[in-house]
Short mmCIF file of C-alpha atoms and ligand atoms in Angstrom, two decimals:
data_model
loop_
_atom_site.label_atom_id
_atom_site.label_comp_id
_atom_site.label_asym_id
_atom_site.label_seq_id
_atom_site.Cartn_x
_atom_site.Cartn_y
_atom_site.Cartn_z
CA UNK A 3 108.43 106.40 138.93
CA UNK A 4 108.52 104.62 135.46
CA UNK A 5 108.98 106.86 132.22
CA UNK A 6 107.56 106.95 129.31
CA UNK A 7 108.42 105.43 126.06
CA UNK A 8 107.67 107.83 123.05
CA UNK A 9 107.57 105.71 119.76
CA UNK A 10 108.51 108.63 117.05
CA UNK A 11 107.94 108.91 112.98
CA UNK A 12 110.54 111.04 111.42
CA UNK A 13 110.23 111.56 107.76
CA UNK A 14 110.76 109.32 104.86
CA UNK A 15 112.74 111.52 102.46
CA UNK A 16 111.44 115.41 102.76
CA UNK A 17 112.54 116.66 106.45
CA UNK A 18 110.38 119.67 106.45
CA UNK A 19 107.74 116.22 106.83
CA UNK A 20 108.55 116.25 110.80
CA UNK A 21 106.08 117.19 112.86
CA UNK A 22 106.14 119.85 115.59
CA UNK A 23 105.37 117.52 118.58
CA UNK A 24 107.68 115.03 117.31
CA UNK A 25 110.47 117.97 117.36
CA UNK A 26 109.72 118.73 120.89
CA UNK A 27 109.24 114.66 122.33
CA UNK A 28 112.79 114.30 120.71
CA UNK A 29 114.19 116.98 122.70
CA UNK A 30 112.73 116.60 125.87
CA UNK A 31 114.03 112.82 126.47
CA UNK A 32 116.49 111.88 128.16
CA UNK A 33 117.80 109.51 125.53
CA UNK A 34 116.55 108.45 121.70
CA UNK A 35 117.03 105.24 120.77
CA UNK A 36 117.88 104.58 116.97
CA UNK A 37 118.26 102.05 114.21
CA UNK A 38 121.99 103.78 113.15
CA UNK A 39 122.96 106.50 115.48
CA UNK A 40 124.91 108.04 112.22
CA UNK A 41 121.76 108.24 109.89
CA UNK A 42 119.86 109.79 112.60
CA UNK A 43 122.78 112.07 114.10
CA UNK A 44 122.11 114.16 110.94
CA UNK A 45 118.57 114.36 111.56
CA UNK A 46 119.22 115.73 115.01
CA UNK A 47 121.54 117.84 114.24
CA UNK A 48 119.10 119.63 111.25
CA UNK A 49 116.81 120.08 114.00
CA UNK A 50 119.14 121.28 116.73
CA UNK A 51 118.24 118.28 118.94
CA UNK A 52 120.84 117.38 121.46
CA UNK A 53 119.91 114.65 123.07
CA UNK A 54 122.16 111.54 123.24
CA UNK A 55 121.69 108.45 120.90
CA UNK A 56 121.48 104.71 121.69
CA UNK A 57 121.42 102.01 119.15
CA UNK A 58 119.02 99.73 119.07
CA UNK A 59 118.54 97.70 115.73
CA UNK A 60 117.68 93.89 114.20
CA UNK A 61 120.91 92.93 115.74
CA UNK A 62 121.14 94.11 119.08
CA UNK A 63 117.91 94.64 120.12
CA UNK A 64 117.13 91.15 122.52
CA UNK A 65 120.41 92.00 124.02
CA UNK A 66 119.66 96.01 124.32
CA UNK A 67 116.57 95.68 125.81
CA UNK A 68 117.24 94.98 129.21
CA UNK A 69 119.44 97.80 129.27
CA UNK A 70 116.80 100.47 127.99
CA UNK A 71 114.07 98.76 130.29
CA UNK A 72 116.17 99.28 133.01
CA UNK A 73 116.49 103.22 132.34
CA UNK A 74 113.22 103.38 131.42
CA UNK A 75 112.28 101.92 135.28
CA UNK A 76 114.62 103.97 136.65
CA UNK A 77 112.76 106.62 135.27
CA UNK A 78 114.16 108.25 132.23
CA UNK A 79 111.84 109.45 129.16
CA UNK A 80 113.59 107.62 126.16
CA UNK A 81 112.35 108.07 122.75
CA UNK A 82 112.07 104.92 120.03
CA UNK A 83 113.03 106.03 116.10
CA UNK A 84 114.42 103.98 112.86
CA UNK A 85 116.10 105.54 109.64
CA UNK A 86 113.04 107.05 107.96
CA UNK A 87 109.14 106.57 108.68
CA UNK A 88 107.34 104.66 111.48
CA UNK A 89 109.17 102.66 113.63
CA UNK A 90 108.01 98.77 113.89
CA UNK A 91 106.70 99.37 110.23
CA UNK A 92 109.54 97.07 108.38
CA UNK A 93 111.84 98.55 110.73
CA UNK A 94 112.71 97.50 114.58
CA UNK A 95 111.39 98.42 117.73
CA UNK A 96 109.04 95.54 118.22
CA UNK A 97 110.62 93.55 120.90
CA UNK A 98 111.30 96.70 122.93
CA UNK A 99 107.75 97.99 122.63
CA UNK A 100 106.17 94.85 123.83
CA UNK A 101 108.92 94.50 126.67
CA UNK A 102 108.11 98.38 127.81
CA UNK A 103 104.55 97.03 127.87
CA UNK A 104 105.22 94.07 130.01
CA UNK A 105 107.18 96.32 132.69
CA UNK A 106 104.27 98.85 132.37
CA UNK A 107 105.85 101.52 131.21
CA UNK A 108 103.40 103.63 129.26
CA UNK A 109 104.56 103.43 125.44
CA UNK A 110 103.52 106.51 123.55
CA UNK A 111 103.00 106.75 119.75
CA UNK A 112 103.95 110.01 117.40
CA UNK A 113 102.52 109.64 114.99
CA UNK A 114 103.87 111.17 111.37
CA UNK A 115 105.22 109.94 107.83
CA UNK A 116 105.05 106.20 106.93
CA UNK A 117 105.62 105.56 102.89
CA UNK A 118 102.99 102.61 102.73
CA UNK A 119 99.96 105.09 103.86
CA UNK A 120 101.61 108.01 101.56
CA UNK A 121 101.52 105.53 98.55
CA UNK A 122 98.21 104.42 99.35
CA UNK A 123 96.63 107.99 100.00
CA UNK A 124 98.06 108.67 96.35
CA UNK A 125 98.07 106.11 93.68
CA UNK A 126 94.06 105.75 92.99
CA UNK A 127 93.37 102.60 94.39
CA UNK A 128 90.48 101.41 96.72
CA UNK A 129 92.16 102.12 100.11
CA UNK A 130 89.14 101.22 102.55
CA UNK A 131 90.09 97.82 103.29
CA UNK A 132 94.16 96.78 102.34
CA UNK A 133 96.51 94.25 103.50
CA UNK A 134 100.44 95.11 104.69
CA UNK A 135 102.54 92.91 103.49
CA UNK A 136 105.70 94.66 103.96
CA UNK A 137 109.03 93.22 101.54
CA UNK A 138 108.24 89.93 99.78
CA UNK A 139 110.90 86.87 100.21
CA UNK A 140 113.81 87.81 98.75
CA UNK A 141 114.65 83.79 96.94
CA UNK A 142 112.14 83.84 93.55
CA UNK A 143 110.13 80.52 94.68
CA UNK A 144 109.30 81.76 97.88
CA UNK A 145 108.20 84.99 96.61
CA UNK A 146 106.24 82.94 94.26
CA UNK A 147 104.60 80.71 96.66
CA UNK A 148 103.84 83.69 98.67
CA UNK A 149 102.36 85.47 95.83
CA UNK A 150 100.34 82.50 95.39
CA UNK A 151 98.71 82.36 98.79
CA UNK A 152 97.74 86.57 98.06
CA UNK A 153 96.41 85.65 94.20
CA UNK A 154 92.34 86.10 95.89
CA UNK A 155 93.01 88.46 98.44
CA UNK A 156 90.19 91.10 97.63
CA UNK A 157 91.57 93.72 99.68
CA UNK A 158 94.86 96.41 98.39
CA UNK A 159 97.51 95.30 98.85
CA UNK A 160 100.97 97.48 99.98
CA UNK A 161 104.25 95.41 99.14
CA UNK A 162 107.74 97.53 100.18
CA UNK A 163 110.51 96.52 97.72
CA UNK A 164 114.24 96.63 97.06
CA UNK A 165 115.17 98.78 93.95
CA UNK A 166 117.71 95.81 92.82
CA UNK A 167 114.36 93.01 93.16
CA UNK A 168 112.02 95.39 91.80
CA UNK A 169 111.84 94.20 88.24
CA UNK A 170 111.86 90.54 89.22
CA UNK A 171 109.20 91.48 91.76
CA UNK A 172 106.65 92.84 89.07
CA UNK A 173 107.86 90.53 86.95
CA UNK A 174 106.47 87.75 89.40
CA UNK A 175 103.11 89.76 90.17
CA UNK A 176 102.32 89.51 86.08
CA UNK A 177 102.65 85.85 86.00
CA UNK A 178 100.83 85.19 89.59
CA UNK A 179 98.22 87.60 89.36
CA UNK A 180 97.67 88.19 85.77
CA UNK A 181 99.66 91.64 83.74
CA UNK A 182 95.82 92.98 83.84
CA UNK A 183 95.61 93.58 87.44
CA UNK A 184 96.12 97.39 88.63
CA UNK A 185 99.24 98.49 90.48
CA UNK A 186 100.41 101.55 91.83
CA UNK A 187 103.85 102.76 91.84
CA UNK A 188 104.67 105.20 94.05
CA UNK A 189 108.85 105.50 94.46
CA UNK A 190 110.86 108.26 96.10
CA UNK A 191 107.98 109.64 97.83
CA UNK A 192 108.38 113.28 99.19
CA UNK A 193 111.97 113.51 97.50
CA UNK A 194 113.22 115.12 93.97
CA UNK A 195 112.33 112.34 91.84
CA UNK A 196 108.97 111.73 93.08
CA UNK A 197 107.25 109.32 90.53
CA UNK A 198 103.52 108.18 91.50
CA UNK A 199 101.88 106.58 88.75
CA UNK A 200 98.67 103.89 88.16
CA UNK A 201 98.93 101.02 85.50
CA UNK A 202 98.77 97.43 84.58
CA UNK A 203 101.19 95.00 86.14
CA UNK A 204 101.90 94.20 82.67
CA UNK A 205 102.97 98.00 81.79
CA UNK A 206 104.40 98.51 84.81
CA UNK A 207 107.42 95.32 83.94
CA UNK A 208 107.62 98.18 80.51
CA UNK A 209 107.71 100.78 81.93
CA UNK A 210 110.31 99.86 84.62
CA UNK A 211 112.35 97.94 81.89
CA UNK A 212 112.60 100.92 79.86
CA UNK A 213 113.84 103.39 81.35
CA UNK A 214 116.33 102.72 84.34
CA UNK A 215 115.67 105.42 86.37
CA UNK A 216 112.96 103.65 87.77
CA UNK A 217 115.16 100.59 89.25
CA UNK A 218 116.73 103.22 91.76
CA UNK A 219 115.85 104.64 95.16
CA UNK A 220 113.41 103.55 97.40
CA UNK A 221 109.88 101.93 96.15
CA UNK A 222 106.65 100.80 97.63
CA UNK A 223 104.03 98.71 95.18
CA UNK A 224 99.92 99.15 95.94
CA UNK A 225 98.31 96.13 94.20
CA UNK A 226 94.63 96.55 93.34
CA UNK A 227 92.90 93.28 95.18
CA UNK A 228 91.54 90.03 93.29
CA UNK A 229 87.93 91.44 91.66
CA UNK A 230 85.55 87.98 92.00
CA UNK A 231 86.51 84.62 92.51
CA UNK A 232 87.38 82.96 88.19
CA UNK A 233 84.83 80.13 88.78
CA UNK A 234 81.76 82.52 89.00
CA UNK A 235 80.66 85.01 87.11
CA UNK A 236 80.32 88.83 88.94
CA UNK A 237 76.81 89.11 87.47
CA UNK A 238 75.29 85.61 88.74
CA UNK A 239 77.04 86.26 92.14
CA UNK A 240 75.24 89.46 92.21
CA UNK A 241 71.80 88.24 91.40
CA UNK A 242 71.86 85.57 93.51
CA UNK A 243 72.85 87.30 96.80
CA UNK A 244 70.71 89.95 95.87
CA UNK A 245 67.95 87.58 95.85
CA UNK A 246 68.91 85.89 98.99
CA UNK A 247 69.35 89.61 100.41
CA UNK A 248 65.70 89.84 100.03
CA UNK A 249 64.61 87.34 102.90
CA UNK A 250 67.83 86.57 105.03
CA UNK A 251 70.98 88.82 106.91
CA UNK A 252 74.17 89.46 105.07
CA UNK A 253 75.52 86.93 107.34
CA UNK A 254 73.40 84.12 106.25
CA UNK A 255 72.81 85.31 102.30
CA UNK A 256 76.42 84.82 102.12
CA UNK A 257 77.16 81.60 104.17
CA UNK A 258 74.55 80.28 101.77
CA UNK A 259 75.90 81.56 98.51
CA UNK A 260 79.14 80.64 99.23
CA UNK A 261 77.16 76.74 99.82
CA UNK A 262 75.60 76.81 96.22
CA UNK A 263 78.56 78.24 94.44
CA UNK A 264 81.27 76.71 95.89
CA UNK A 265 82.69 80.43 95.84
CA UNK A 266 84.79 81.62 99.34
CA UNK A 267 82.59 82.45 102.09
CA UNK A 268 84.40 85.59 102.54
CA UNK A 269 84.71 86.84 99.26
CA UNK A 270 80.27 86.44 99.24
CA UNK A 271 80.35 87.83 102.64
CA UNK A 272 82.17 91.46 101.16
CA UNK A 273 79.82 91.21 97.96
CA UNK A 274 76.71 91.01 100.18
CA UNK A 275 78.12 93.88 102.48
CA UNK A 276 78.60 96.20 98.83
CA UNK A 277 75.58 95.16 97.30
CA UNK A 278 73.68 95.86 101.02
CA UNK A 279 75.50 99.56 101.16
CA UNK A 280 74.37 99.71 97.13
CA UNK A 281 70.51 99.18 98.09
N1 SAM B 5 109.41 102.46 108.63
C1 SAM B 5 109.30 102.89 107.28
C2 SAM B 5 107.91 103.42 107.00
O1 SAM B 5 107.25 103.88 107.95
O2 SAM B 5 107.47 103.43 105.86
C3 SAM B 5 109.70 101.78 106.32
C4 SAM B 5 111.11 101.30 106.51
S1 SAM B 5 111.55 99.99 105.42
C5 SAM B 5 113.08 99.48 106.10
C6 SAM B 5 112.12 100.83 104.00
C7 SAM B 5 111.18 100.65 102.80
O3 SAM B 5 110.09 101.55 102.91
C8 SAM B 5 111.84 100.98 101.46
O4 SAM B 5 112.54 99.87 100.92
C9 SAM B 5 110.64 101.33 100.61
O5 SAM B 5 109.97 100.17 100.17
C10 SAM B 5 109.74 102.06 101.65
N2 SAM B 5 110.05 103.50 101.65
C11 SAM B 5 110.63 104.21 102.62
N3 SAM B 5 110.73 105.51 102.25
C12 SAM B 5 110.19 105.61 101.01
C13 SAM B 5 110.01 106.68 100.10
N4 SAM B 5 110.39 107.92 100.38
N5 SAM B 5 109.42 106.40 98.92
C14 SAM B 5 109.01 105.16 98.61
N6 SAM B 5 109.18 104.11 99.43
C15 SAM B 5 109.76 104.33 100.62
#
């Protein structure tokens, strides 16, 4: 009989952040599988969990796999975790999920702490439709070319960042998306310093160049999405899909706004589905 793979969340700073179920699934393996077996030993041990460690991180994890899918067939419940958080968020665990799933063992998730939701459910910014982008290139002109292909992306957007990058990050997000545009800043989430704060792009380079502090620990960015496309005015989009709106479905009011205007089909697409909620 094949056994089940439990993917875990353990907490991101604050360890009372654990959940109860996640306590008992680590436990009741037979083995946990871990992104440093020294970072989570001291987890375990907090919790009184004895139950033996494995690693299994970006380096060894093609070569681990066939290993763990072998005691997973053989029928021992094994547990996936990384450092802090979600696994497969940023972290590993990928290749090992999908390869559980192609042997059909039954991969079960735990659900619990992951910093991008926790800086989204906090900073203030529209978080009903937002885009993961996880860390940014680390080189400056692919971080700017990738910044360039997000400039119009209407939806939130949830960058992770390096504490050493973070002021040549923001730095980049000014220039690329304009120091207007809204960020959220949410660093050292559920630990002592704590700081969750709402601003300009443009304050934000200040605020971080100012005062140290604020290059340290662990950091995750919420960028407010593009507002309208620069070519058209909000107000002429508006009145002519409301127009359109009138006589024809959000589907086709949009395809044939975006033909007039020139404007994204996608971008009149989500205007016509606001304005349509609006009415
Ligand atoms: N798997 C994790 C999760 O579920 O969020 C993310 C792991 S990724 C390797 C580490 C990055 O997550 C950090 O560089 C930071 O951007 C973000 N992060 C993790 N813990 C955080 C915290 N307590 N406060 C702010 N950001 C955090």
């Amino acid at each position: 009989m094949s056994a089940q793979l439990f993917v875990v969340a353990t907490p991101i700073g604050h360890l009372d952040d654990i959940t109860y179920r996640a306590i008992e699934v680590l436990k009741s393996v037979s083995i946990i599988a871990a992104e440093d077996t020294r970072t989570s030993a001291q987890l375990l041990k907090h919790f009184n969990i004895n139950t033996p460690l494995t690693a299994c991180h970006e380096h060894n994890e093609s070569n681990k796999i066939d290993l763990l899918i072998q005691r997973l067939v053989n029928g021992e419940n094994m547990a996936l975790i990384s450092d802090a958080g979600t696994p497969l968020i940023s972290d590993p665990g990928f290749k090992l999920v999908r390869a559980a799933q192609e042997n059909g063992i039954r991969v079960i998730p735990v659900p619990g702490a992951c910093a991008a939701i926790a800086a989204l459910s906090a900073v203030g910014l529209p978080s009903d439709r937002f885009s993961f982008e996880g860390f940014l290139p680390s080189k400056q002109s692919q971080r700017l070319l990738h910044l360039n292909r997000l400039k119009d992306e209407t939806q939130t957007l949830i960058i992770y960042e390096a504490p050493h990058r973070i002021l040549d990050c923001v730095q980049d997000m000014a220039d690329v998306f304009g120091a207007d545009r809204p960020v959220g800043f949410a660093r050292e989430i559920t630990k002592t310093f704590e700081t969750i704060k709402k601003m300009t792009l443009g304050a934000l380079v200040e605020f971080i160049k100012n005062d140290h502090h604020q290059q340290k620990g662990e950091i995750v960015l919420v960028i407010g999405g593009a507002t309208v496309e620069k070519d058209l005015e909000q107000e002429k989009l508006d009145q002519l899909l409301t127009r359109l709106l009138q006589d024809l479905s959000v589907k086709a009011a949009s395809q044939l706004a975006a033909d007039l205007t020139g404007i994204k089909k996608k971008v009149a697409y989500q205007r016509a589905l606001e304005l349509t909620d609006k009415a």
